[in-house]
Each structure stands twice: as structure tokens, then as C-alpha cells.
mmCIF file with all atom_site columns, C-alpha atoms in Angstrom:
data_model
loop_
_atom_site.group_PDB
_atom_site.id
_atom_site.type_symbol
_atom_site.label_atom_id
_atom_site.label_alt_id
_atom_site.label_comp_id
_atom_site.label_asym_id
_atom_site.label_entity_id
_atom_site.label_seq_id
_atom_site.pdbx_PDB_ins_code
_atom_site.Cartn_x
_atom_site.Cartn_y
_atom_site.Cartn_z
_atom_site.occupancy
_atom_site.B_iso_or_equiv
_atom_site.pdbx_formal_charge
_atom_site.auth_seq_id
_atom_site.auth_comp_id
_atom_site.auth_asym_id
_atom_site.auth_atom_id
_atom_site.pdbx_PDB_model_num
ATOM 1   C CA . UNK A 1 1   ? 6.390   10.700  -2.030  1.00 94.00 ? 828 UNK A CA 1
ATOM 2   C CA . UNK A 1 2   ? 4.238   13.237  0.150   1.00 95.00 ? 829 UNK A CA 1
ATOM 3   C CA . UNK A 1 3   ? 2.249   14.516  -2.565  1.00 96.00 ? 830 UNK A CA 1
ATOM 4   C CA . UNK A 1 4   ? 0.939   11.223  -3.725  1.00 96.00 ? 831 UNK A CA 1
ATOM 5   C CA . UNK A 1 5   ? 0.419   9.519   -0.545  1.00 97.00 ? 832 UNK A CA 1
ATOM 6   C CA . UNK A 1 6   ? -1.524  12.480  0.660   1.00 97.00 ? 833 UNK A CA 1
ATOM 7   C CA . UNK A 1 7   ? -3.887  12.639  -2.136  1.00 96.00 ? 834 UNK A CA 1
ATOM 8   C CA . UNK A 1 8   ? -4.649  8.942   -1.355  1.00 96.00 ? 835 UNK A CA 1
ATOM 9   C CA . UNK A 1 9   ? -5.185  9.580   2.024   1.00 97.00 ? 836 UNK A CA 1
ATOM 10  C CA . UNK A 1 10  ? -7.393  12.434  1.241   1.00 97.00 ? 837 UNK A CA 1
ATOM 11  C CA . UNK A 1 11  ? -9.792  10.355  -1.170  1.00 96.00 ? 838 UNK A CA 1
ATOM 12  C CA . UNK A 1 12  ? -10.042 7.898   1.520   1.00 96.00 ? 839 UNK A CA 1
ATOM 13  C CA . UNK A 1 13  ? -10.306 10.120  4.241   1.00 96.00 ? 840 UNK A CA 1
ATOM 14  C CA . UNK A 1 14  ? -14.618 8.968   4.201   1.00 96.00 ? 841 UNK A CA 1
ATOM 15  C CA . UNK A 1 15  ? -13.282 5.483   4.839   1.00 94.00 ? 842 UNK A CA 1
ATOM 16  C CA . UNK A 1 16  ? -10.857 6.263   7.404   1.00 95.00 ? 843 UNK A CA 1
ATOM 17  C CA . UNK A 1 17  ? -13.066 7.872   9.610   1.00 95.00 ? 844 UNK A CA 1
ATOM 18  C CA . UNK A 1 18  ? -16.355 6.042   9.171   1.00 94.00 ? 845 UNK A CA 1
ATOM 19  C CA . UNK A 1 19  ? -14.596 2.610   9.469   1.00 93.00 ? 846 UNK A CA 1
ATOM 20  C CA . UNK A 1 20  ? -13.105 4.280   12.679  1.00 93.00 ? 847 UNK A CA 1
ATOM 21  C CA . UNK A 1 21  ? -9.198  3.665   11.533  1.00 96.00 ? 848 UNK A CA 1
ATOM 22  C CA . UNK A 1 22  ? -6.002  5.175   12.545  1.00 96.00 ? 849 UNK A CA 1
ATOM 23  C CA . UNK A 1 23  ? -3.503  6.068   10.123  1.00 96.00 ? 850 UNK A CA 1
ATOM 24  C CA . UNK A 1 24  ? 0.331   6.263   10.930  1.00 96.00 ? 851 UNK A CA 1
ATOM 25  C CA . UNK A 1 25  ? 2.357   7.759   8.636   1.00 95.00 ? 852 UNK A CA 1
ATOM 26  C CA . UNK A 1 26  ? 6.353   8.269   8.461   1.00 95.00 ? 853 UNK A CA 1
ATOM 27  C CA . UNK A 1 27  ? 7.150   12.154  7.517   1.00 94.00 ? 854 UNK A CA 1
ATOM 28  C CA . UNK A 1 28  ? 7.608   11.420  3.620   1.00 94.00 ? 855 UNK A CA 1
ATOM 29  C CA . UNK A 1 29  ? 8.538   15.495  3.038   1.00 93.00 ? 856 UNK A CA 1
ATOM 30  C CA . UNK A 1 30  ? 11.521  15.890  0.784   1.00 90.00 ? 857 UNK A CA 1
ATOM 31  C CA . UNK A 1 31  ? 11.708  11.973  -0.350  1.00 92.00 ? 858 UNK A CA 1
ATOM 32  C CA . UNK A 1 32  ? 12.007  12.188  -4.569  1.00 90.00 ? 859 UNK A CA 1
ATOM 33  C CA . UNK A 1 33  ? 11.628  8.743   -6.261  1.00 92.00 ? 860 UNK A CA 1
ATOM 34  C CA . UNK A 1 34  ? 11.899  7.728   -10.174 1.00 89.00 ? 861 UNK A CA 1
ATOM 35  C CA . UNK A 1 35  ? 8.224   7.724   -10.739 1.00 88.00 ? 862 UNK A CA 1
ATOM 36  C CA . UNK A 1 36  ? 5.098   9.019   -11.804 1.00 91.00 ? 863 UNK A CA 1
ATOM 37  C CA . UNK A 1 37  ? 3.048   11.243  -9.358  1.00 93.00 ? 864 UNK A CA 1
ATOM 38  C CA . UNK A 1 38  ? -0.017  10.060  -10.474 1.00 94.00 ? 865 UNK A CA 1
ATOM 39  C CA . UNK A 1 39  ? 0.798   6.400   -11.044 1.00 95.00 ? 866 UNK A CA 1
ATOM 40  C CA . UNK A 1 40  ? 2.035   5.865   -7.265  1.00 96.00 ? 867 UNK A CA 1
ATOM 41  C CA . UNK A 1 41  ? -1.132  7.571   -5.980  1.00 96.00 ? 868 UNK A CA 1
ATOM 42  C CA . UNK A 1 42  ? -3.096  5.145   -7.901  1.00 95.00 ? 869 UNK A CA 1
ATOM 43  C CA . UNK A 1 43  ? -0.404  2.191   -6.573  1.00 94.00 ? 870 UNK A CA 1
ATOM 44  C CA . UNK A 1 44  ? -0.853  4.015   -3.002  1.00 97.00 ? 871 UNK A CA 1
ATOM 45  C CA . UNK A 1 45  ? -4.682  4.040   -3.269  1.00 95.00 ? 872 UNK A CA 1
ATOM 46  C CA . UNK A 1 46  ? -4.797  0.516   -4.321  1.00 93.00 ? 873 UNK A CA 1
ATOM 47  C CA . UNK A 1 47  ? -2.909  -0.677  -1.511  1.00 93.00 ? 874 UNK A CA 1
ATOM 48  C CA . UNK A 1 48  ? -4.839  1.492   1.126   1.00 96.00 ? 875 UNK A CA 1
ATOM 49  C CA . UNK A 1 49  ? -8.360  0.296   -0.155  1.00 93.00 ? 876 UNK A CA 1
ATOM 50  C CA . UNK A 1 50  ? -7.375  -3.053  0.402   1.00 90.00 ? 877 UNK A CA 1
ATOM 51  C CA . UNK A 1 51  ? -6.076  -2.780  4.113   1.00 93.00 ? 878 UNK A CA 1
ATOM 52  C CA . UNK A 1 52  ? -9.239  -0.817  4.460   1.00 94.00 ? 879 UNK A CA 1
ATOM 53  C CA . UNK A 1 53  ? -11.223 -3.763  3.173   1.00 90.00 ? 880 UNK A CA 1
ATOM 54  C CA . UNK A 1 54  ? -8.729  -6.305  5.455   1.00 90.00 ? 881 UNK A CA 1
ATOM 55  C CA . UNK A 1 55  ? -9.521  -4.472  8.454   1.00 93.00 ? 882 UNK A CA 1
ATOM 56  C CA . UNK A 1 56  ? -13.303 -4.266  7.545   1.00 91.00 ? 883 UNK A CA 1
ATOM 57  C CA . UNK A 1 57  ? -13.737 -7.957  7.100   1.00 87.00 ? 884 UNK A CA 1
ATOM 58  C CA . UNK A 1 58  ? -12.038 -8.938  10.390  1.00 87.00 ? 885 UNK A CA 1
ATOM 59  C CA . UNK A 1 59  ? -15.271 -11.174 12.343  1.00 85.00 ? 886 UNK A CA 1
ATOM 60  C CA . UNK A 1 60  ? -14.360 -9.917  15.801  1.00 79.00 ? 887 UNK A CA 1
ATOM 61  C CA . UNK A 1 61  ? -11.594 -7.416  16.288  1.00 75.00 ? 888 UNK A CA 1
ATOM 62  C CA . UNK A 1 62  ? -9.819  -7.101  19.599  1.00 80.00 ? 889 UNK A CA 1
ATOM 63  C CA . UNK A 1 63  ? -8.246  -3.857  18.564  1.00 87.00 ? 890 UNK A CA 1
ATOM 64  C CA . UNK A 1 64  ? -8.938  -1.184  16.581  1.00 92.00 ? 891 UNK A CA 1
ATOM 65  C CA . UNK A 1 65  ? -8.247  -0.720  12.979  1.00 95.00 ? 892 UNK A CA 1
ATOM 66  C CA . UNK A 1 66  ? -4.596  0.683   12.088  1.00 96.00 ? 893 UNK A CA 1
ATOM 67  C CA . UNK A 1 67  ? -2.335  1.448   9.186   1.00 97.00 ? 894 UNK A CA 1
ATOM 68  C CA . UNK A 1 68  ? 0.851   1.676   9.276   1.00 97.00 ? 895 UNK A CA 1
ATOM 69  C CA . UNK A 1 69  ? 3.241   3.471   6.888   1.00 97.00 ? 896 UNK A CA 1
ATOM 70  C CA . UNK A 1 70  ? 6.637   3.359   7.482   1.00 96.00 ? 897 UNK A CA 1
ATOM 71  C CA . UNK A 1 71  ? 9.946   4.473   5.349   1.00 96.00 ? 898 UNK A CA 1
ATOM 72  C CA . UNK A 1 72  ? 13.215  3.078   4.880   1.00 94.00 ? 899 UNK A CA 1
ATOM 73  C CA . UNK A 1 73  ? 15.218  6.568   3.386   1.00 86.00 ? 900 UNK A CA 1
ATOM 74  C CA . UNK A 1 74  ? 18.103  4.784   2.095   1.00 86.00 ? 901 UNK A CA 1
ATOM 75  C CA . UNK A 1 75  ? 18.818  4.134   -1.707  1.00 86.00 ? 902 UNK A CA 1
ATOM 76  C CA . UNK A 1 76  ? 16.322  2.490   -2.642  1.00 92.00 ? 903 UNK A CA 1
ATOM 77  C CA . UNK A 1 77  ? 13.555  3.917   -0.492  1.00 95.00 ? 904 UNK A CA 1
ATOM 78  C CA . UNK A 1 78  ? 11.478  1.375   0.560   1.00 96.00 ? 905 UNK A CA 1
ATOM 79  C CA . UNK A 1 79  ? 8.111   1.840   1.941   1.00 96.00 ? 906 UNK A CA 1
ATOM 80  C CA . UNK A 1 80  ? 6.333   -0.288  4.271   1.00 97.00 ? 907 UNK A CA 1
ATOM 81  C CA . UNK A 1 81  ? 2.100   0.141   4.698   1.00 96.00 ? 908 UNK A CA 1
ATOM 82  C CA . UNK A 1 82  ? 1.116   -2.877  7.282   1.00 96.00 ? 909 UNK A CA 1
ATOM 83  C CA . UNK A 1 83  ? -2.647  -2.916  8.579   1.00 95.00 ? 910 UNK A CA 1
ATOM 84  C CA . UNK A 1 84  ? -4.385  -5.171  10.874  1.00 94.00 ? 911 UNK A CA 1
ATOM 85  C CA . UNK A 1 85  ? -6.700  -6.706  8.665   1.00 91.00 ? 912 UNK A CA 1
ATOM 86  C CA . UNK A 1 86  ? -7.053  -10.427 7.994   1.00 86.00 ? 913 UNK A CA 1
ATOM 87  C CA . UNK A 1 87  ? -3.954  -10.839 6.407   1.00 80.00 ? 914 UNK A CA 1
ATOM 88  C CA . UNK A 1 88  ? -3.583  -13.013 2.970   1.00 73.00 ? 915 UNK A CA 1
ATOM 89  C CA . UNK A 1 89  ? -5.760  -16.150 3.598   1.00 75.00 ? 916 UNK A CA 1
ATOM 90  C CA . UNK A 1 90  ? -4.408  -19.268 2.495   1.00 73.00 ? 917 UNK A CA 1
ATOM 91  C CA . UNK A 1 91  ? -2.897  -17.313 -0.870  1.00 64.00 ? 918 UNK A CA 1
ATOM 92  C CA . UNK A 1 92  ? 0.799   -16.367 -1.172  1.00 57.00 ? 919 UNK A CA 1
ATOM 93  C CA . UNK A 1 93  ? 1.586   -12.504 -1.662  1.00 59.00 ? 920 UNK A CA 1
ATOM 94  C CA . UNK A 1 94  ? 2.962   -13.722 -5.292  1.00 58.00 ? 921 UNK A CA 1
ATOM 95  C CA . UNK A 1 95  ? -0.458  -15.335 -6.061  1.00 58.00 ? 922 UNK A CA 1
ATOM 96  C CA . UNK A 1 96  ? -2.379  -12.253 -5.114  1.00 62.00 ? 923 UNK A CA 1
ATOM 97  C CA . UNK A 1 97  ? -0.704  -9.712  -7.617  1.00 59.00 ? 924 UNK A CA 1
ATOM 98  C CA . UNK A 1 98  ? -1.633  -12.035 -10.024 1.00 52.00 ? 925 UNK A CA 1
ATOM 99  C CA . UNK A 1 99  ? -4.927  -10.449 -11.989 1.00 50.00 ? 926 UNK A CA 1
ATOM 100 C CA . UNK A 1 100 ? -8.280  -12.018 -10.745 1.00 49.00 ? 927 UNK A CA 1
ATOM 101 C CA . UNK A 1 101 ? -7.127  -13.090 -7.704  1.00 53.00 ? 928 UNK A CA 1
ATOM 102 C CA . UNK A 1 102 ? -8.822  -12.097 -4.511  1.00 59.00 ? 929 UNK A CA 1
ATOM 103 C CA . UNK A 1 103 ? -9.063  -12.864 -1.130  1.00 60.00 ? 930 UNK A CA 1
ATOM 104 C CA . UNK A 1 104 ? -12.361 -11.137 -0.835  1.00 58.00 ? 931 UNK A CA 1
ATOM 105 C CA . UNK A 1 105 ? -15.990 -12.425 -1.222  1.00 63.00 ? 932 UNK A CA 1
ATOM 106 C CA . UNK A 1 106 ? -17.512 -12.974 -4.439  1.00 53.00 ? 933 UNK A CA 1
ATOM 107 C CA . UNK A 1 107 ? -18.849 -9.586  -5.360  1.00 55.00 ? 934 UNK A CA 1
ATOM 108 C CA . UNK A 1 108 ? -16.734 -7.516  -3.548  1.00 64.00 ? 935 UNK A CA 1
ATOM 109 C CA . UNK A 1 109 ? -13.667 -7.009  -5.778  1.00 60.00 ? 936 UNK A CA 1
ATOM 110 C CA . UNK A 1 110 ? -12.219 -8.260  -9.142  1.00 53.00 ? 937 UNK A CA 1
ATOM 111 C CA . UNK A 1 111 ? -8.969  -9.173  -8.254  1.00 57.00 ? 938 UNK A CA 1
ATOM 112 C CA . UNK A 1 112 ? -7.051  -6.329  -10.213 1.00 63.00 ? 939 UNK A CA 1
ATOM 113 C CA . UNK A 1 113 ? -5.735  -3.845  -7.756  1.00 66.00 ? 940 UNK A CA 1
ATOM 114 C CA . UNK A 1 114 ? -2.632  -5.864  -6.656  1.00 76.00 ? 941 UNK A CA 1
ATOM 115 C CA . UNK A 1 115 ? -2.272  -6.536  -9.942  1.00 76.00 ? 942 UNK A CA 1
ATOM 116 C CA . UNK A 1 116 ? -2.236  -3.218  -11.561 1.00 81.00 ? 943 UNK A CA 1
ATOM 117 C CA . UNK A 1 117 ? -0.284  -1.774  -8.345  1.00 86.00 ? 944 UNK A CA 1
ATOM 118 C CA . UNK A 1 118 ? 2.655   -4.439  -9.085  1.00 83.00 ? 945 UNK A CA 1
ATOM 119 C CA . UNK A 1 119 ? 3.033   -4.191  -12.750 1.00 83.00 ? 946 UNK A CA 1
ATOM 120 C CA . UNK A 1 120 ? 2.657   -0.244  -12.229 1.00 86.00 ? 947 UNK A CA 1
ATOM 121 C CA . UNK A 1 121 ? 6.252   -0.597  -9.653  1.00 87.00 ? 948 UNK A CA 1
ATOM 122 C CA . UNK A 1 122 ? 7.531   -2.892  -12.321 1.00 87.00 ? 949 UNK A CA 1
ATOM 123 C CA . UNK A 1 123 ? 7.282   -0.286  -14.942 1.00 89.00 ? 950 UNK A CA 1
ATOM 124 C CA . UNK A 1 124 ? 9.030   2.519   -12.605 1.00 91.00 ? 951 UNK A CA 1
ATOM 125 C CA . UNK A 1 125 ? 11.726  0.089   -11.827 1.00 92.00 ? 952 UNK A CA 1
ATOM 126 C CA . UNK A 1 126 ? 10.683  -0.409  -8.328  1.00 92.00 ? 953 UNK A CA 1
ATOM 127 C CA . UNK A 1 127 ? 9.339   -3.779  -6.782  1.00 92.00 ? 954 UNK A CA 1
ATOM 128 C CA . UNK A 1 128 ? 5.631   -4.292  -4.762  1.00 91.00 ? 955 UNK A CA 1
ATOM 129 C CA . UNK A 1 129 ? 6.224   -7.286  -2.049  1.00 91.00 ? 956 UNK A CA 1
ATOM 130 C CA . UNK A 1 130 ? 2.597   -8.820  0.133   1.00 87.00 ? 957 UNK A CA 1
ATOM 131 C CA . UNK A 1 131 ? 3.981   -10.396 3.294   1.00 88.00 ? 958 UNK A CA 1
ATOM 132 C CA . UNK A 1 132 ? 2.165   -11.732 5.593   1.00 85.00 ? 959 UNK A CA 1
ATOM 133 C CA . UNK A 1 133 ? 2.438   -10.662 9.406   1.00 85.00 ? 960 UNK A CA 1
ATOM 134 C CA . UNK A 1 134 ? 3.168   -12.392 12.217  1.00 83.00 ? 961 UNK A CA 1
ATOM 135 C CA . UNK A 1 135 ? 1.083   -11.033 14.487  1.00 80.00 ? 962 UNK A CA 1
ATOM 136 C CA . UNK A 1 136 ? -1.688  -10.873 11.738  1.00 82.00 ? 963 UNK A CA 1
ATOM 137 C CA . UNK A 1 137 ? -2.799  -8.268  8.948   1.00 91.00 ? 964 UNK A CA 1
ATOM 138 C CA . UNK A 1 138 ? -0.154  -7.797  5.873   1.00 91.00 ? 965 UNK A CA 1
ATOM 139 C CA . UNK A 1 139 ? 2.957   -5.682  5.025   1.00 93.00 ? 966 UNK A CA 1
ATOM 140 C CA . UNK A 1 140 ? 3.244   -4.507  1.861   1.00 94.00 ? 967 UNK A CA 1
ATOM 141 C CA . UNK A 1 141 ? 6.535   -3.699  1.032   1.00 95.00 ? 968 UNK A CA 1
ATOM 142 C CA . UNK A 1 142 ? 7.522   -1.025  -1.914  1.00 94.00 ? 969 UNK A CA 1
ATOM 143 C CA . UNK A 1 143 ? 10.645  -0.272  -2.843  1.00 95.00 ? 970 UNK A CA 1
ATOM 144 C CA . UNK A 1 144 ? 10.863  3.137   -5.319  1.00 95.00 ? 971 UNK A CA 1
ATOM 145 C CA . UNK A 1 145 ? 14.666  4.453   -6.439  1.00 93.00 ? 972 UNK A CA 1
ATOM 146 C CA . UNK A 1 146 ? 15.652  7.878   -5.411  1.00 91.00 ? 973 UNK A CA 1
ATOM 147 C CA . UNK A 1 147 ? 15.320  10.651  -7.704  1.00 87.00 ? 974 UNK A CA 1
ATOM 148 C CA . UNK A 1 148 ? 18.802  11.177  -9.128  1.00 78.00 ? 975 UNK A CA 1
ATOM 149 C CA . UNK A 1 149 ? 19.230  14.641  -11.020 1.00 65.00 ? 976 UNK A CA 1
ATOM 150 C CA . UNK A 1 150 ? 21.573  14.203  -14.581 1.00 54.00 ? 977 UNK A CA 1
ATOM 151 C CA . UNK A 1 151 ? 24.329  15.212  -14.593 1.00 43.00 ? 978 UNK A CA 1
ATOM 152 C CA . UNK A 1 152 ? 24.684  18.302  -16.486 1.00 41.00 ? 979 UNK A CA 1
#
């Protein structure tokens, strides 16, 4: 999992620092999941660009902007990315991994990401859950099987 989330991190590293936010992340060294490399970078990017765009549309923050990523090492692993943005409107996290559906303004996304990210878990035998947070922003909530080796 540390290869992937890195290189998301890295190609929003621009963001991260012009938009002024913090990123936490749990140590994901040594964590092997049942999954393409490239496809969870591209589920990890998704994800990312949207708390990025949560936390940007916020009208009048009284903190910072933060990420969150924290891991649950059991079997499943399950991975837990939770900003401070706006959190999911008056839309369900079902209804917004369903394609075309947006929270954002007209113009400013087609509604896809979620989408994508959630069918890409489905195909890797994993799940993609969009809570919303108490205390405001999201949690989204991946859960990715361990890497078991065959048995020779």
C-alpha cells in the first residue's frame, strides 16, 4: 500500500501545499493487498482530489485543512482517508459513487471519480464506503484483502 499511496501524494503534492493542507498518514510499509499497484493509486488519487476539493470549497474555515489516513492492519486491511471538507451535502455516500453524481458546482467535476474508484475496489474484491462525519468533512472507508502467497 506505500508505493501507491505515495505516488498519489506525490502528484498532489502542488495541491497540498498551495491549498496550505496537512496530510496524516498511518506508516503503510510492509502492508501487501490483492490488487493492482496502479489501479489503487488511481482509486487513492481519486479520493485525495476530492477531499482536496471538500476542503477548498469550505466558505469560512475555522481550522486548517487536514487529511487523515488511517489503517486498520487486520485481515481485511481497511483504510480510512477522512478530511475536513464540507462533507457529502444532502447526498448519501451510496448516491455519490453512482456515475454523474457530484456534490460540486456545475463545471467543476463530472461526477466519475467516486464512481470509477468504487467499481475499481469492486473488481479487486475490496469495498469503497463515503460516510459522513460527525464533526464534519467525510471518511472514506476502503477495505483491500491481504496479499496471501499460494501455497506451493
Amino acid at each position: 500500500l506505500h508505493e501507491p499511496m505515495q505516488a498519489a501524494l506525490e502528484l498532489l503534492e502542488h495541491r497540498l501545499r498551495d491549498e496550505n493542507v496537512t496530510i496524516e498518514c498511518a506508516d503503510l510499509q510492509g502492508l501487501a493487498v490483492s490488487g493492482d499497484d496502479i489501479l489503487l493509486e488511481q482509486v487513492f488519487l481519486n479520493i485525495l482530489a476530492n477531499a482536496l476539493d471538500a476542503i477548498a470549497a469550505r466558505e469560512t474555515p475555522q481550522e486548517p485543512g487536514r487529511i487523515r489516513i488511517e489503517c486498520k492492519a487486520g485481515d481485511p486491511i481497511v483504510l480510512l482517508i477522512r478530511d475536513n471538507g464540507v462533507g457529502l451535502g444532502d447526498l448519501s455516500g451510496l448516491e455519490l459513487t453512482d456515475p454523474f453524481v457530484t456534490t460540486k458546482e456545475p463545471g467543476k467535476g463530472l461526477g466519475l471519480g467516486l464512481s470509477i474508484a468504487f467499481n475499481v475496489m469492486q473488481d479487486m474484491r475490496g469495498h469503497l464506503a463515503i460516510e459522513q462525519q460527525d464533526s464534519g468533512g467525510a471518511v472514506v472507508r476502503l477495505r483491500l484483502n491481504r496479499w496471501k502467497e499460494e501455497a506451493s
